Short mmCIF file of C-alpha atoms in Angstrom, two decimals:
data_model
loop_
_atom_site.label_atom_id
_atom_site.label_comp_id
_atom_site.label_asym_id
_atom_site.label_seq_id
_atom_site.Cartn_x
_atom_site.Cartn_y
_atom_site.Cartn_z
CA UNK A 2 -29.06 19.07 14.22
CA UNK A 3 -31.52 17.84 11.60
CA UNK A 4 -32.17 18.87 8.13
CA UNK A 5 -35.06 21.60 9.23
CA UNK A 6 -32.77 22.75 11.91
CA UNK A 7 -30.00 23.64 9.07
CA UNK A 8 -32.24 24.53 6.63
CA UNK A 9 -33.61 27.21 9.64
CA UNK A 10 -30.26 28.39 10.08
CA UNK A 11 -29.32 28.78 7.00
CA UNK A 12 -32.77 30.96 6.44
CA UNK A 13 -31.75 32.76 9.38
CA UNK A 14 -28.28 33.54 8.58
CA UNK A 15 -28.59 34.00 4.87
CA UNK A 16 -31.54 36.40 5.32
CA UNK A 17 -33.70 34.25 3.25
CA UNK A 18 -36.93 32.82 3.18
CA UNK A 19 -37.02 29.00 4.22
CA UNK A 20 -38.36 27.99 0.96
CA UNK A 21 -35.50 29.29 -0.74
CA UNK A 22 -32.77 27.96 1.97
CA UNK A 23 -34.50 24.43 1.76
CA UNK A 24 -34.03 24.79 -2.07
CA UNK A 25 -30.65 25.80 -1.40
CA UNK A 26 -29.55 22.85 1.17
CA UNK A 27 -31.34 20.38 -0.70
CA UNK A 28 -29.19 21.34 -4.20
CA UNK A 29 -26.51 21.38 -2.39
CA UNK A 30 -26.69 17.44 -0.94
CA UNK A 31 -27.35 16.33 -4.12
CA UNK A 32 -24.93 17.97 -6.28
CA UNK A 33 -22.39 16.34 -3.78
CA UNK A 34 -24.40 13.09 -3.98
CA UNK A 35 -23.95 13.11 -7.67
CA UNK A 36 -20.47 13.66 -7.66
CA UNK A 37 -19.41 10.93 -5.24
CA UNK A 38 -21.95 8.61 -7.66
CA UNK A 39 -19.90 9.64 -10.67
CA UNK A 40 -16.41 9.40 -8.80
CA UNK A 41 -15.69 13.08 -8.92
CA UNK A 42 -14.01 14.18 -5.14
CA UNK A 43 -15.81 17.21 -3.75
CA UNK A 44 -13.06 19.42 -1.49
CA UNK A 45 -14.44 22.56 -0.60
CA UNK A 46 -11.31 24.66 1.14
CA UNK A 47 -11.30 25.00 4.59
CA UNK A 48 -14.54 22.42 5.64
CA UNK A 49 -13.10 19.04 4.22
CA UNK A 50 -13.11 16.71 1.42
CA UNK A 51 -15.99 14.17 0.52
CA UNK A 52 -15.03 11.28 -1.62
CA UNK A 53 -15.66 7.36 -2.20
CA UNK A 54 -13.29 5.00 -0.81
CA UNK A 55 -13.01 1.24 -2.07
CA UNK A 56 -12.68 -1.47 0.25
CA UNK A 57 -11.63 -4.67 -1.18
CA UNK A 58 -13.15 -8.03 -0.95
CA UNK A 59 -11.69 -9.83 2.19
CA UNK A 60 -12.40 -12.67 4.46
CA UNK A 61 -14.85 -12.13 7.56
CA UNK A 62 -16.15 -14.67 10.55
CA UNK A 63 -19.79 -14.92 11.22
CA UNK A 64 -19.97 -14.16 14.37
CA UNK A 65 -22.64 -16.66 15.00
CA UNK A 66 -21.80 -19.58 13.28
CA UNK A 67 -17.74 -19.09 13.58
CA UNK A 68 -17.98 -20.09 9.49
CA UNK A 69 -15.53 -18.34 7.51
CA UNK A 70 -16.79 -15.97 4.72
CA UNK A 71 -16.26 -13.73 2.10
CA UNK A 72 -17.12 -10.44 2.44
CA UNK A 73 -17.54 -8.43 -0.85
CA UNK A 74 -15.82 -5.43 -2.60
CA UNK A 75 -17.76 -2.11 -1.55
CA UNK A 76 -18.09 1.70 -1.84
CA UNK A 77 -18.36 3.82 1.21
CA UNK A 78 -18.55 7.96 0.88
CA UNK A 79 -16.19 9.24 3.20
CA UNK A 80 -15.65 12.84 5.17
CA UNK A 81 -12.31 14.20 5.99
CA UNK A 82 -12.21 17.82 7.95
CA UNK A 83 -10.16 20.64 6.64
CA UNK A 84 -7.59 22.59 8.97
CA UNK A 85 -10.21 25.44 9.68
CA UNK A 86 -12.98 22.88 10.28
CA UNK A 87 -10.34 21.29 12.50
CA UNK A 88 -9.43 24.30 14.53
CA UNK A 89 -12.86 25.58 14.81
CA UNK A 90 -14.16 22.83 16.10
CA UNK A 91 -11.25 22.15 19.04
CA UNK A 92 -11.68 25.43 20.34
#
């Protein structure tokens, strides 16, 4: 599913206009964007939780040279499913 093909559901299923549903998904994705930016965890009851993870700075092989290397500290935004997200999903 793409962005239009949510944004059409959500039209659909919403009774609203696709303007308005686009406006809708699109504040939506960014309020969570800015939230992981700013650290903030976004859990909404039921879906899942997004937040940023750290991963340290560790020692890697290039895989082409065989050379030893450091690999640096980074932030990744991570998704963990809720129970119902769970359930619905395995049935």
């Amino acid at each position: 599913m793409t962005k239009t093909d949510l944004i059409s559901m959500v039209a659909q299923k919403a009774d609203l206009t696709k303007k308005d549903s686009e406006k809708a998904v699109t504040a939506v994705i960014d309020t969570i964007t800015e939230a992981l930016v700013n650290g903030d965890k976004v859990q909404l009851v039921g879906f899942g939780t997004f937040e940023v993870k750290v991963r340290g700075e560790r020692m890697g092989i290039n895989p082409r040279t065989k050379e030893k290397m450091k690999i640096s500290a980074s932030k990744l935004p991570s998704f963990k499913a809720g129970k119902a997200l769970k359930d619905s999903v395995a049935k």
